[in-house]
Amino acid sequence: MKAVCWMGKEKMQVHDVPDPKILNPRDAIVRITSTCICGSDLHLYDGFIPTMEQGDILGHEFMGDVVEIGPGVNKEKLKIGDRVVVPFTIACGNCQPCKEQLWSCCDNSNPNAWIAEKMMGYSPSGLFGYTHMLGGYSGGQAQYARVPYADVGPIKIPEGIPDEKVVFLSDIFPTGYMGAENCNIRPGDTVAVWGCGPVAQFAIRSCFMLGAGRVIAIDRVRERLELAQAAGAETLNFDQVDILDALHEMTGNRGPDACMDVVGMEASGHGALYAYDRAKQVARIQTDRPIVLRQAIMACKKGGTISIPGVYGGFVDKIPLGAYMNKAITMKTGQTHMMRYMGPLLERVQRGEIDPSFVISHKLPLDKAPEGYRIFRDKQDRCIKIVLKPWEQPLAA
Amino acid sequence: MQRSSASSERGSSQLPFGPKTLVIGAAALIAYGLTRRSKTGTALAAAGGLLAYKAIQVRSTEAKTHAVFLVNASPEQAYRLWRDFKGLSRFMVHLKSVREIDTRRSEWVALGPGQREIRWTAEITEDTANQRIAWRSLPNSDVHTKGSVNFRPDPLGRGTFVSVNVEYGVPGGPVTSGLAALFGTKPEFVVREDVRRFKQLLESGEVPTTRCQTHGPRGIHGHTERVLFREKTNLPDPQAAPAYRKSA
């Protein structure tokens, strides 16, 4: 089968690799019909998250048809022929965190838990195609994928709904939604959202679903700001205004009730501090550039909430912990507890409350994935979200 | 879940530094002491000699290991899975097989480097249903080992504490090097990961693995990292369907 392989920093290649097979009793094999490039894949593309191996198959946002199941899969939950969306977190369903619905903290799904324990104390769940520290599972930017614990994660999709409307249940829609839920929104609240990428677009819409009065969206890419405006958000361009000043002005010196960092470890910014972070990250002295997080802590109102759906990989410095402590801020974060949200959000899609396909800017055959990574990273060609079609042949140009 | 582990190599626990530091320190003292050609110098050289002697003593391959996990299962379920010695190789990855000779004795075969088999016969020294199993190797075994596993229900009903203590004592000879390669320099790592796999098998009915999964061309870089990340010790073979056991 064809698969998108990480061959090194900024080096993505499509290779012919053996088809995946069932390795464990609770595995299933899914024939992939749609798969996406996620903003968090760009951290791997740029080589900022450690423990990647040359030859790793990337991709954690995919859906397709079940073509094979292991003998341990609960047949009432999943059978051959089912059309499913696969969540990016892998969870066993039986450990204590899974029982507590903390699916992305599953104890048992990471075969390399010891590496994560060295960096984090305890290991979160395994993820598809996202470093060996988080499991080293081959991902879903391919024609087929092996899905462990297949009776826990994948959600069945009824016929009649196109892939484009449901494929984002695999990650970005639930991730944006959990980001908004973590904001502790009360009716009429003001939420500032840093970043207007695909996850943020869902986060902005979820904030309104949860009763926010105002959403202030921050980015510098014009088409992304426009898309945020279309959802009813006010927008700020950090190339043009000082974000802290602007937020003071817009909230009458109170600050937003909640601040959401949907950017994570590769934030952009201006000035000396940005240059300093950039240099330290390149020199591998720090893994992450926490520019947004610093701003969010400074901007947040007293007693407010900060939600971090943006991905951080390791260590940061110059975090204004004094502001965080003295302003009595609550901070909530985590990889998305996917299985909590997929069902309810699928129902919202079915009821027509939201059509997630609005973020798609590009549909490419799988062979074009390397180019897709490049334009997505460089925000060229008005790129917002790329869906890959594994079985489509590239057109002769 | 909770986990913790610790190990102590016999001897090194009495001294605040490792054997390598000791050897370097001792050599420096002897060299310095001898070049001084004075009473102080002689005393220093003697101290160096004593340190060197200590350093040699430390170099024993005996190890005590300990690991504990709080598992989401009852003591009965945990005991039953562990007491089925034939199935131990499902989570103790270096074991090739365990054959029960009679109710008390069993023959254990581990695989060393180059697929060489390391054998020992173990006898159960204690077996209290749902609470504790203890074992030790019999004379004429390739390895001296003894160990125990305790199953203690959490008083607050949060599962069962599974705590494992294993001691290895290795006689000299070629087996020593084989065993060192087998268990690496960190036996506590091996034991802790074995107990972690026990928890995974008990709770979810299988041990997670990426061995034998499909992937792109690894190249030198990719192969090196596989060794570095110890992915060779992800279970060696696809787990056979008959091995499937209803999860807890």
XYZ file of C-alpha atoms in Angstrom:
645
model
C 0.000 0.000 0.000
C 0.989 3.644 -0.301
C 1.882 5.532 2.869
C 3.249 8.950 3.808
C 6.553 8.404 5.610
C 8.561 10.784 7.751
C 12.123 10.463 6.501
C 13.594 13.329 8.486
C 12.998 16.987 9.137
C 10.970 18.529 6.285
C 11.397 15.289 4.368
C 8.082 13.588 3.716
C 7.934 10.845 1.107
C 5.226 8.550 -0.204
C 6.484 4.972 -0.146
C 5.138 1.588 -1.081
C 5.096 -0.383 2.169
C 3.643 -3.760 3.215
C -0.047 -3.753 4.122
C -0.702 -3.638 7.873
C -1.765 -6.836 9.600
C -3.537 -7.799 12.791
C -0.944 -8.061 15.583
C -3.106 -8.176 18.694
C -6.490 -9.796 19.343
C -8.350 -6.502 19.656
C -6.907 -4.986 16.441
C -8.816 -4.101 13.305
C -7.640 -3.088 9.848
C -9.323 -0.083 8.260
C -9.296 0.709 4.537
C -8.905 4.466 4.587
C -11.209 6.625 2.468
C -10.194 10.052 3.808
C -7.270 11.241 5.892
C -5.972 14.693 6.813
C -2.828 16.618 7.590
C -3.095 18.110 11.073
C -1.428 21.247 12.356
C 0.249 19.086 14.980
C 1.832 17.028 12.160
C 3.676 20.204 11.257
C 5.576 20.043 14.562
C 6.879 16.669 13.383
C 7.496 18.000 9.863
C 9.607 20.760 11.368
C 11.414 18.218 13.550
C 10.539 19.799 16.892
C 9.166 16.784 18.739
C 11.778 14.205 19.717
C 11.602 10.401 19.230
C 10.631 10.207 15.576
C 12.211 7.415 13.550
C 13.028 7.528 9.888
C 10.340 5.511 8.091
C 7.476 6.330 10.451
C 4.056 6.522 8.834
C 2.344 9.751 9.885
C -1.299 10.676 10.141
C -3.831 10.565 12.932
C -7.013 11.942 11.345
C -8.560 9.224 9.252
C -11.715 7.295 8.489
C -12.657 4.357 6.353
C -14.169 0.895 6.237
C -13.336 -1.990 8.554
C -11.913 -4.804 6.417
C -10.523 -7.167 9.064
C -10.972 -7.652 12.794
C -9.045 -9.644 15.375
C -10.629 -12.434 17.433
C -10.728 -10.295 20.583
C -12.806 -7.460 19.150
C -16.281 -7.203 20.645
C -18.492 -8.068 17.645
C -21.399 -6.086 19.042
C -19.343 -2.928 18.853
C -17.559 -3.413 15.543
C -17.766 -5.720 12.561
C -16.325 -6.034 9.084
C -17.910 -3.582 6.665
C -18.590 -0.885 9.271
C -17.782 2.648 8.162
C -15.871 4.323 10.976
C -14.040 7.457 12.032
C -10.955 6.571 14.085
C -9.985 8.881 16.975
C -6.340 9.925 17.140
C -5.918 8.778 20.734
C -5.638 5.038 21.376
C -7.395 3.823 24.513
C -7.857 0.346 26.003
C -11.177 1.092 27.672
C -10.399 -0.923 30.801
C -7.806 0.988 32.836
C -8.628 3.527 35.531
C -8.215 6.667 33.348
C -10.412 5.089 30.635
C -13.054 4.240 33.247
C -12.951 7.891 34.308
C -13.420 9.013 30.681
C -9.870 10.379 30.577
C -9.328 8.524 27.320
C -6.215 10.378 26.213
C -4.568 9.370 29.491
C -5.048 5.615 28.939
C -2.529 3.620 30.981
C -2.154 0.684 28.687
C -1.996 1.755 25.068
C 1.567 3.075 24.903
C 4.105 0.266 24.378
C 6.902 2.804 24.957
C 5.442 4.233 28.141
C 8.882 4.258 29.793
C 10.123 6.963 27.392
C 7.152 9.208 28.120
C 7.585 8.554 31.847
C 11.114 9.932 31.638
C 9.807 13.205 30.187
C 6.413 13.464 31.876
C 6.404 11.315 35.001
C 3.532 9.183 33.734
C 2.701 8.253 30.184
C -0.384 9.483 28.321
C -2.114 7.212 25.806
C -0.542 6.060 22.573
C -1.329 8.133 19.478
C -1.355 7.231 15.800
C 1.726 8.348 13.896
C 2.972 10.717 16.541
C 6.459 9.882 17.853
C 7.742 6.793 19.594
C 7.471 8.432 22.969
C 3.703 8.294 22.374
C 3.574 4.725 21.136
C 5.247 4.657 17.743
C 2.081 3.376 16.071
C 2.012 3.632 12.289
C -0.443 6.320 11.299
C -3.284 6.848 8.889
C -1.868 8.840 5.997
C -1.912 5.594 4.079
C -4.305 3.317 2.253
C -4.790 1.011 5.241
C -4.141 1.291 8.965
C -4.049 -1.060 11.919
C -6.313 0.176 14.717
C -5.638 -1.284 18.197
C -8.479 -1.744 20.735
C -10.842 -1.363 17.787
C -13.969 -1.899 19.900
C -13.214 1.199 21.999
C -12.212 4.083 19.719
C -13.763 3.973 16.253
C -17.253 5.442 15.941
C -19.681 4.062 13.358
C -20.917 6.506 10.732
C -24.267 5.874 9.075
C -24.377 5.868 5.277
C -25.500 9.044 3.614
C -23.143 11.485 5.339
C -20.154 12.360 3.147
C -16.618 11.834 4.515
C -15.968 15.570 4.476
C -18.607 16.218 7.120
C -17.408 13.601 9.602
C -13.678 13.028 9.061
C -12.832 15.880 11.452
C -14.459 13.954 14.294
C -11.118 12.110 14.293
C -9.354 15.028 15.948
C -9.864 18.704 15.226
C -13.596 19.128 15.895
C -13.536 17.364 19.300
C -10.208 19.047 20.083
C -11.631 22.498 19.404
C -14.748 21.598 21.356
C -12.817 20.339 24.392
C -10.683 23.495 24.207
C -13.876 25.539 24.473
C -15.304 23.322 27.217
C -12.074 23.800 29.182
C -12.716 27.562 29.116
C -15.463 27.161 31.760
C -17.684 29.398 29.656
C -20.635 31.048 31.384
C -23.312 32.738 29.274
C -22.050 36.004 27.844
C -18.355 35.375 28.547
C -15.616 36.870 26.416
C -13.107 34.333 25.102
C -9.829 35.276 23.421
C -8.557 32.608 21.033
C -4.937 32.669 19.910
C -4.578 31.062 16.499
C -7.152 30.718 13.735
C -6.054 27.402 12.268
C -8.459 24.495 11.720
C -8.711 23.493 15.414
C -9.256 27.118 16.394
C -12.037 27.473 13.817
C -13.873 24.656 15.583
C -12.957 26.097 18.973
C -14.422 29.483 18.042
C -17.675 27.900 16.871
C -17.774 25.678 19.964
C -17.361 28.715 22.238
C -20.531 30.176 20.732
C -22.286 26.791 21.040
C -21.413 26.817 24.746
C -22.834 30.291 25.258
C -19.922 32.700 24.853
C -21.007 36.289 24.197
C -17.859 37.418 22.402
C -14.974 35.599 20.827
C -11.829 37.540 19.947
C -9.695 35.615 17.452
C -5.995 36.353 16.971
C -3.878 35.424 13.945
C -2.082 37.100 11.059
C -3.222 35.045 8.085
C -5.937 36.942 6.292
C -8.078 34.042 5.070
C -8.059 32.476 8.524
C -9.146 35.710 10.164
C -11.911 35.987 7.581
C -13.102 32.485 8.395
C -13.184 33.416 12.095
C -15.199 36.522 11.287
C -17.636 34.380 9.367
C -18.322 32.505 12.613
C -19.070 35.778 14.392
C -15.695 36.398 16.029
C -13.995 39.768 16.313
C -10.458 39.518 15.009
C -7.031 40.917 15.830
C -3.982 40.737 13.576
C -0.859 40.490 15.701
C 1.206 41.952 12.873
C -0.788 45.149 13.137
C -1.670 45.646 16.813
C -0.204 44.940 20.215
C -2.402 42.109 21.424
C -2.294 42.983 25.139
C -3.172 46.631 24.454
C -5.961 45.638 22.103
C -7.475 43.204 24.591
C -7.318 45.841 27.368
C -9.132 48.233 25.080
C -11.790 45.747 23.982
C -12.577 44.486 27.478
C -12.406 47.821 29.280
C -9.243 46.809 31.149
C -10.844 43.660 32.592
C -9.293 41.097 30.296
C -11.038 38.163 28.617
C -12.845 35.721 30.920
C -11.041 32.899 29.215
C -8.004 32.644 26.987
C -7.369 29.742 24.653
C -3.930 28.839 23.278
C -4.670 26.946 20.064
C -1.147 27.486 18.786
C 1.225 25.564 20.988
C 4.926 25.037 20.698
C 5.684 26.799 17.405
C 4.134 30.166 18.056
C 5.135 33.205 16.052
C 5.521 36.678 17.435
C 7.554 39.830 17.327
C 10.452 41.413 19.105
C 13.382 40.296 21.169
C 11.600 37.599 23.148
C 10.479 35.861 19.953
C 14.032 35.930 18.579
C 15.268 34.562 21.892
C 12.777 31.647 21.870
C 13.462 30.880 18.246
C 17.213 30.755 18.842
C 16.872 28.547 21.908
C 14.568 26.158 20.082
C 16.921 25.850 17.126
C 19.817 25.262 19.529
C 17.696 22.584 21.279
C 17.984 24.405 24.622
C 14.208 24.530 24.833
C 11.816 22.408 22.793
C 8.865 24.792 22.664
C 8.235 28.469 21.954
C 5.646 29.529 24.541
C 4.939 33.023 23.196
C 1.175 32.583 23.126
C 1.037 31.039 26.566
C 2.933 33.992 28.042
C 0.560 36.432 26.371
C -2.501 34.471 27.456
C -1.400 34.481 31.096
C -0.745 38.218 30.985
C -4.002 38.975 29.144
C -6.352 36.772 31.159
C -8.680 38.475 33.615
C -8.266 37.916 37.351
C -9.868 34.614 38.296
C -10.105 33.685 34.617
C -9.414 30.445 32.832
C -6.752 29.445 30.340
C -7.377 26.464 28.090
C -4.523 24.952 26.087
C -5.508 22.683 23.214
C -2.275 23.676 21.404
C 0.402 20.993 21.481
C 3.464 21.370 23.671
C 6.167 18.739 23.543
C 8.700 19.383 26.253
C 10.080 22.302 28.190
C 9.592 26.038 28.117
C 10.944 28.957 30.085
C 10.129 32.532 31.070
C 6.542 31.609 31.907
C 5.059 34.432 34.035
C 4.115 32.139 36.876
C 3.786 35.121 39.193
C 0.951 36.501 37.083
C -0.625 33.060 36.881
C -0.539 32.654 40.656
C -1.402 36.168 41.772
C -4.291 36.555 39.351
C -5.845 33.274 40.549
C -5.956 31.775 37.074
C -7.167 28.249 36.331
C -5.358 26.366 33.571
C -6.889 23.366 31.816
C -5.394 21.280 29.075
C -4.793 17.759 27.771
C -4.872 15.762 24.599
C -8.524 15.382 23.654
C -10.551 12.713 25.459
C -11.949 11.773 22.090
C -14.513 9.135 22.988
C -16.323 11.625 25.243
C -17.063 13.968 22.355
C -17.319 11.968 19.129
C -20.875 10.726 19.686
C -22.448 14.035 20.775
C -20.637 15.969 18.050
C -21.692 13.460 15.376
C -25.262 14.118 16.486
C -24.730 17.865 16.058
C -23.466 17.224 12.518
C -26.456 14.977 11.807
C -28.854 17.629 13.107
C -27.223 20.116 10.742
C -26.007 22.429 13.528
C -22.581 22.548 11.976
C -21.031 21.447 8.695
C -17.381 20.783 9.509
C -16.374 20.720 5.853
C -16.117 24.526 5.928
C -12.418 24.321 6.896
C -11.370 22.284 3.861
C -9.324 24.334 1.417
C -7.565 21.502 -0.436
C -8.338 17.944 -1.450
C -5.281 16.116 -2.715
C -4.447 12.551 -3.675
C -2.149 10.858 -1.155
C 0.807 11.091 -3.554
C 0.672 14.869 -3.239
C 1.063 14.762 0.552
C 4.668 16.044 0.603
C 3.572 19.120 -1.324
C 0.557 19.403 0.967
C 2.785 19.532 4.036
C 4.817 22.313 2.492
C 1.924 24.575 1.498
C 0.151 23.934 4.815
C 3.259 24.817 6.809
C 4.026 27.919 4.708
C 0.330 28.919 4.580
C 0.540 29.217 0.816
C -2.302 29.031 -1.643
C -4.820 30.114 1.060
C -4.351 26.722 2.653
C -6.420 26.037 5.776
C -7.051 22.310 5.890
C -5.942 19.516 3.577
C -7.869 16.284 3.103
C -5.954 13.464 1.420
C -7.645 10.839 -0.722
C -5.580 7.628 -0.527
C -7.174 5.873 -3.492
C -7.271 8.729 -5.984
C -4.682 8.755 -8.722
C -2.879 12.053 -9.188
C -3.915 13.779 -12.383
C -1.189 14.128 -14.937
C -0.326 17.800 -14.822
C -1.987 4.183 37.948
C 0.819 4.217 40.389
C 4.149 2.754 39.733
C 7.475 2.859 41.350
C 10.571 0.823 41.191
C 13.957 0.631 42.691
C 16.946 -1.577 42.616
C 20.148 -1.820 44.499
C 23.249 -3.526 43.351
C 24.744 -5.192 46.346
C 27.701 -3.233 47.675
C 27.180 -0.023 45.822
C 24.496 1.039 48.258
C 27.135 1.426 50.984
C 29.072 4.011 49.019
C 27.952 7.378 47.743
C 29.482 6.968 44.260
C 29.496 4.433 41.457
C 32.252 1.900 40.713
C 33.694 3.881 37.789
C 34.189 6.978 39.929
C 35.815 4.810 42.571
C 38.332 3.298 40.162
C 39.315 6.696 38.767
C 39.551 8.179 42.266
C 41.571 5.276 43.575
C 44.004 5.405 40.638
C 44.475 9.151 41.121
C 45.166 8.718 44.849
C 47.693 5.944 44.292
C 49.500 7.900 41.570
C 49.555 11.090 43.619
C 50.593 9.280 46.810
C 53.471 7.426 45.182
C 54.919 10.514 43.497
C 54.990 12.413 46.802
C 57.509 9.938 48.352
C 56.555 10.990 51.907
C 54.611 9.556 54.839
C 51.490 11.420 53.764
C 52.055 10.172 50.258
C 52.282 6.578 51.402
C 49.129 7.003 53.465
C 47.298 8.448 50.461
C 48.495 5.626 48.215
C 47.300 3.110 50.807
C 43.912 4.824 50.951
C 43.827 4.634 47.165
C 44.585 0.929 47.324
C 41.755 0.405 49.800
C 39.368 2.288 47.549
C 40.438 0.216 44.547
C 39.790 -2.956 46.563
C 36.311 -1.656 47.406
C 35.689 -0.825 43.765
C 36.489 -4.382 42.720
C 34.134 -5.723 45.394
C 31.333 -3.600 44.019
C 31.579 -5.185 40.612
C 29.124 -7.945 41.262
C 26.225 -8.736 38.975
C 23.874 -9.379 41.850
C 20.823 -7.216 41.751
C 17.677 -6.705 43.758
C 14.742 -5.287 41.903
C 11.369 -4.041 42.969
C 8.341 -2.837 41.016
C 4.795 -2.010 42.023
C 1.676 -1.203 40.002
C -1.875 -0.548 41.175
C -4.002 -2.548 38.763
C -7.679 -2.258 37.970
C -8.574 -5.832 38.922
C -9.317 -7.941 41.960
C -6.569 -9.856 43.798
C -8.247 -13.068 42.595
C -7.952 -12.071 38.927
C -4.369 -10.897 39.342
C -3.326 -14.023 41.231
C -4.946 -16.299 38.675
C -3.117 -14.683 35.751
C 0.271 -14.799 37.482
C -0.115 -18.297 38.946
C -0.585 -19.753 35.465
C 3.190 -20.113 35.012
C 2.865 -21.385 31.444
C 1.568 -17.936 30.522
C 4.368 -15.919 32.160
C 6.184 -15.505 28.841
C 3.252 -13.428 27.620
C 4.445 -10.539 29.742
C 8.001 -11.526 30.712
C 9.417 -10.920 27.270
C 12.796 -12.580 27.771
C 11.198 -15.889 28.749
C 10.848 -18.449 26.011
C 8.788 -20.879 28.035
C 7.911 -22.104 31.493
C 7.074 -25.779 31.923
C 5.462 -26.980 35.114
C 7.183 -30.180 36.246
C 4.893 -30.775 39.214
C 2.818 -28.614 41.535
C 5.899 -27.033 43.135
C 8.625 -27.139 40.512
C 8.839 -25.604 37.060
C 11.502 -25.327 34.373
C 12.152 -21.824 33.034
C 13.876 -21.127 29.709
C 14.995 -17.630 28.800
C 16.557 -16.577 25.527
C 19.963 -14.927 25.691
C 21.979 -13.271 22.959
C 22.245 -15.301 19.770
C 19.115 -17.235 20.762
C 21.128 -19.115 23.410
C 18.911 -20.721 25.979
C 19.441 -20.019 29.659
C 17.672 -22.536 31.878
C 16.797 -22.808 35.502
C 14.482 -24.867 37.629
C 12.391 -22.930 40.092
C 10.483 -24.159 43.082
C 7.557 -22.423 44.703
C 8.445 -21.583 48.281
C 5.167 -19.956 49.163
C 1.766 -19.951 47.530
C -1.095 -18.256 49.334
C -4.095 -18.013 47.072
C -4.926 -14.433 46.015
C -2.170 -12.993 48.217
C 1.356 -14.087 47.527
C 3.541 -16.317 45.391
C 7.271 -16.760 46.093
C 9.827 -18.834 44.212
C 13.536 -19.555 44.052
C 15.849 -21.335 41.672
C 17.228 -24.767 42.605
C 20.946 -25.639 42.572
C 22.471 -26.518 39.181
C 20.606 -23.713 37.493
C 22.262 -21.287 35.051
C 21.101 -18.392 37.233
C 20.398 -17.939 40.922
C 17.190 -16.097 41.319
C 14.450 -15.713 43.832
C 11.408 -13.619 43.786
C 7.955 -12.958 45.077
C 4.790 -11.241 44.025
C 2.215 -9.863 46.447
C -1.377 -9.000 45.677
C -2.863 -6.528 48.137
C -6.310 -5.004 47.681
C -6.320 -1.224 47.914
C -8.125 -0.320 51.172
C -10.077 2.364 49.313
C -11.246 -0.073 46.664
C -9.139 1.342 43.852
C -7.849 -2.006 42.673
C -5.007 -4.277 43.665
C -1.404 -3.398 44.443
C 0.819 -5.874 42.638
C 4.308 -5.646 44.090
C 7.141 -7.725 42.758
C 10.578 -8.342 44.236
C 13.128 -10.276 42.223
C 16.779 -10.948 43.057
C 19.333 -12.169 40.570
C 22.674 -13.616 41.526
C 24.869 -14.689 38.684
C 27.826 -17.051 39.004
C 30.958 -16.253 36.954
C 31.723 -17.631 33.535
C 30.222 -17.175 30.124
C 26.722 -17.125 31.509
C 27.505 -13.898 33.339
C 28.129 -12.007 30.155
C 25.104 -13.618 28.578
C 22.925 -12.549 31.441
C 24.324 -9.054 31.451
C 23.404 -8.771 27.785
C 20.035 -10.303 28.512
C 19.041 -7.946 31.268
C 21.174 -5.012 30.235
C 22.813 -3.032 32.985
C 19.440 -2.226 34.496
C 17.599 -5.301 35.706
C 15.035 -3.114 37.437
C 14.020 -1.761 34.020
C 13.318 -5.272 32.782
C 11.326 -6.223 35.862
C 9.324 -2.998 35.905
C 8.420 -3.371 32.229
C 7.451 -7.016 32.839
C 5.076 -5.947 35.597
C 3.728 -3.142 33.426
C 2.960 -5.723 30.702
C 1.286 -7.907 33.351
C -0.985 -4.964 34.187
C -1.734 -4.337 30.507
C -2.554 -7.995 29.879
C -4.705 -8.207 32.985
C -6.658 -5.029 32.328
C -7.026 -4.984 28.560
C -6.515 -8.624 27.564
C -3.404 -7.921 25.522
C 0.006 -6.307 25.619
C 0.305 -3.309 23.293
C 2.897 -3.718 20.598
C 4.243 -2.157 17.445
C 6.601 -5.030 16.628
C 6.062 -6.318 13.084
C 3.865 -3.377 12.161
C 4.230 -1.913 8.691
C 6.453 1.130 8.218
C 8.557 2.922 5.629
C 12.253 2.332 4.954
C 14.158 2.814 8.207
C 17.683 3.533 6.981
C 20.602 3.699 9.410
C 19.042 6.535 11.370
C 15.753 4.715 11.875
C 17.407 1.420 12.852
C 19.620 3.101 15.429
C 16.632 4.739 17.052
C 14.714 1.470 17.199
C 17.491 0.058 19.356
C 17.657 3.271 21.360
C 13.926 3.170 22.103
C 14.191 -0.528 23.036
C 11.438 -1.384 20.623
C 13.084 -4.753 20.203
C 11.457 -5.667 23.498
C 7.961 -4.922 22.340
C 6.546 -8.437 22.229
C 8.572 -10.501 19.766
C 5.742 -12.119 17.851
C 2.196 -11.347 16.930
C 0.157 -12.637 19.811
C -1.665 -15.768 18.856
C -5.410 -15.693 19.088
C -5.623 -18.653 21.503
C -3.617 -16.624 23.992
C -6.474 -14.190 24.226
C -7.949 -14.045 27.663
C -11.039 -12.199 28.734
C -9.928 -8.931 30.254
C -10.610 -7.995 33.837
